[in-house]
Short mmCIF file of C-alpha atoms in Angstrom, two decimals:
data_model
loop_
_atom_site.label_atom_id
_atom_site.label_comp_id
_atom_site.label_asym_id
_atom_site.label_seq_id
_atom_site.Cartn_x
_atom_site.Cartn_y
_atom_site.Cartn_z
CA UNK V 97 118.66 225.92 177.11
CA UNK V 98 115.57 227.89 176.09
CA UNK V 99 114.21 226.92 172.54
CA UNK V 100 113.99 229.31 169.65
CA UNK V 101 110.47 230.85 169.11
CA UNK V 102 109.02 229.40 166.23
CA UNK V 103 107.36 231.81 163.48
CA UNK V 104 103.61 231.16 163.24
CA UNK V 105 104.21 233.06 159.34
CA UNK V 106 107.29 230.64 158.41
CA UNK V 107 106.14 228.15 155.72
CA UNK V 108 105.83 224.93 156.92
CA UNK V 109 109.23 222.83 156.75
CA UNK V 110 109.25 220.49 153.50
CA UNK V 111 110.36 216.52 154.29
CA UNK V 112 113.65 215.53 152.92
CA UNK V 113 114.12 214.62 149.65
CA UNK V 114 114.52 210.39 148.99
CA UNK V 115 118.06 209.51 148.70
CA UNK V 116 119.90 206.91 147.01
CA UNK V 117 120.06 205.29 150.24
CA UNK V 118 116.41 205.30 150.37
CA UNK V 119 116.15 203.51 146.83
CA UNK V 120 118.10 200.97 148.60
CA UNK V 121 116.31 200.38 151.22
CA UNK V 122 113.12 199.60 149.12
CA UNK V 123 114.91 196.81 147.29
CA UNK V 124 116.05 195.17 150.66
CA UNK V 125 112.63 195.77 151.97
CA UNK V 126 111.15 193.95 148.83
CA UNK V 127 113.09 191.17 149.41
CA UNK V 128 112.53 190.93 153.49
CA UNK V 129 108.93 190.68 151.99
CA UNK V 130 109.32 188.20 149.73
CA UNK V 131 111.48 186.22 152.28
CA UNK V 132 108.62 186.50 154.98
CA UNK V 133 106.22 185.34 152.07
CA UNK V 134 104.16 188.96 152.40
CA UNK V 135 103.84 188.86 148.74
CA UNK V 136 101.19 191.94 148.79
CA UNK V 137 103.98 193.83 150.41
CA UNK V 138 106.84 192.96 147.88
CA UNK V 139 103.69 193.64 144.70
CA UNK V 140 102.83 197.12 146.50
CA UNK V 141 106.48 198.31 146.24
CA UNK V 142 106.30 198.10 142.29
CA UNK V 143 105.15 201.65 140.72
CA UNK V 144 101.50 201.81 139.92
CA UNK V 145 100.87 199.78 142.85
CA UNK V 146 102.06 196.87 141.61
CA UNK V 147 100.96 196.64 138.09
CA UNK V 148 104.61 197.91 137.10
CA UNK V 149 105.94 194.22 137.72
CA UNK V 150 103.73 193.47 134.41
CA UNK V 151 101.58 191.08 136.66
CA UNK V 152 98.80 190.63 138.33
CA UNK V 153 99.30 190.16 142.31
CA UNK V 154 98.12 186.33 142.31
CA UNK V 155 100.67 185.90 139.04
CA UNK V 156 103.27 187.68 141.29
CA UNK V 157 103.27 185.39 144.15
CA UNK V 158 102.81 182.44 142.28
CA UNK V 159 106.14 183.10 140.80
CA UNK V 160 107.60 182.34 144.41
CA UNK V 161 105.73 179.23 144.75
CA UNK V 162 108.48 177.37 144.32
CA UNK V 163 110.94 179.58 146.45
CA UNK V 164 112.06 178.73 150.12
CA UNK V 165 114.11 181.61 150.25
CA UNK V 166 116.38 184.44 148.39
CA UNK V 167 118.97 186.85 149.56
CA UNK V 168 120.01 189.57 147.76
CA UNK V 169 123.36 191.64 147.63
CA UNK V 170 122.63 195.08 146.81
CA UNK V 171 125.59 196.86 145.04
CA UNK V 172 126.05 201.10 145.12
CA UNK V 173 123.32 202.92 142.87
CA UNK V 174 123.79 204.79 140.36
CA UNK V 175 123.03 208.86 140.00
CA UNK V 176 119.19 209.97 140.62
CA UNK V 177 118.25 211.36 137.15
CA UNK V 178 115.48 213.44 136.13
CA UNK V 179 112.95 212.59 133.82
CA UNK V 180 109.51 214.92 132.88
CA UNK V 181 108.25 215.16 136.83
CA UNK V 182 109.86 211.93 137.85
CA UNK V 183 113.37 211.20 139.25
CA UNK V 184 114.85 207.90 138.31
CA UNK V 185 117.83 205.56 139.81
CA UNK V 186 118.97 202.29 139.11
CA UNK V 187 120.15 200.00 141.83
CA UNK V 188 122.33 196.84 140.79
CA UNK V 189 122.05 193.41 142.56
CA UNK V 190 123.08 190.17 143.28
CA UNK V 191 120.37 187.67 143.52
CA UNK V 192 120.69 184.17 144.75
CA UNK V 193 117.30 181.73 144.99
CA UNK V 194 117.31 178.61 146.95
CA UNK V 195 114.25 176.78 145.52
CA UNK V 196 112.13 174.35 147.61
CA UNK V 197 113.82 171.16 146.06
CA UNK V 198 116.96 172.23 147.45
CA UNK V 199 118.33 173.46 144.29
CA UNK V 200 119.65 176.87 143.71
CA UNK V 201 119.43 179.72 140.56
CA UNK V 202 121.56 183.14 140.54
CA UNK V 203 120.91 186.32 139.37
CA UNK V 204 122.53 189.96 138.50
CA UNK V 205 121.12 192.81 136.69
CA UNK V 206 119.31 196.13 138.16
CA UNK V 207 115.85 197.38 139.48
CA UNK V 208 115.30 201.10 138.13
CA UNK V 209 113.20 202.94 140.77
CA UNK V 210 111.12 205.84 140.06
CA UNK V 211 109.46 208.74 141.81
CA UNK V 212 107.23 212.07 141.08
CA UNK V 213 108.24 215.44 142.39
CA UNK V 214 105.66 216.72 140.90
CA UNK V 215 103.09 219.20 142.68
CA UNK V 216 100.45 218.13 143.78
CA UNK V 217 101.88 214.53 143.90
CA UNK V 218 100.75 212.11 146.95
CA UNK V 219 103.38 211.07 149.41
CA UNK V 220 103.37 207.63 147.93
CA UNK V 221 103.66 208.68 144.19
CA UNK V 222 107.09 210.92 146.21
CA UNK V 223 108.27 207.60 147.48
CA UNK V 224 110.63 205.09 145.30
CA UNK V 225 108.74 202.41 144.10
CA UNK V 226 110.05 199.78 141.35
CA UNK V 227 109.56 200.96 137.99
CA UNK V 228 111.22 198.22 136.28
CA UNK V 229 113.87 195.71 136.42
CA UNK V 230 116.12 193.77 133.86
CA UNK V 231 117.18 190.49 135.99
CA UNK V 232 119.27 188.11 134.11
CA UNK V 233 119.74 184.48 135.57
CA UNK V 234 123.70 183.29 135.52
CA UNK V 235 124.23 179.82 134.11
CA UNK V 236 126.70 177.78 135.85
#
């Protein structure tokens, strides 16, 4: 097959759009991070690179100190909304941290992930990062 001539005058072709799907795949990435111990990695995907999680990155891994590992089940996310130049989604989870003592905590609650769209914006202020997250631990 012979492949369609491309038009030097077209305008360039923009990248897709983040899905929900890509939302998701931040908050499993965050927590392949934390599980590795790559605790810059897991800080960076907070908006503002990093200072969203409300702490500084030594305060941040510190806070997994204690932690010998965490899984996480991810549930559907919600709609992407629109705020003023942003685009918002909340993803709900299922947290459950073994500690290094052998004992174990769980979670549930969401992580709202935001974006800008726009112009002008870099590629990483177009990518979901964490913008916040309400995380509630669930008492035996």
């Amino acid at each position: 097959p012979i492949a369609a001539p491309v038009d030097p005058n077209a305008p360039p072709a923009m990248p897709a759009e983040p899905s929900a799907e890509d939302a998701v795949a931040v908050i499993r990435d965050y927590y392949a991070a934390i599980n590795g111990k790559n605790f810059e990695r897991a800080y960076a995907l907070w908006s503002d690179g990093g200072r969203a999680s409300g702490q500084t990155p030594q305060q941040f891994a510190d806070g997994f100190a204690e932690t010998a590992g965490v899984s996480v089940e991810v549930m559907p996310p919600g709609r992407i909304d629109a705020g003023a130049g942003q685009r918002y989604i909340e993803v709900p989870v299922a947290i459950a941290s073994t500690q290094r003592d052998g004992s174990q905590h769980k979670y549930v609650g969401a992580y709202t992930l935001r974006r800008a769209v726009v112009d002008g914006a870099s590629d990483a202020q177009r990518a979901w990062r964490i913008g916040s997250a309400d995380i509630r631990e669930v008492k035996p």
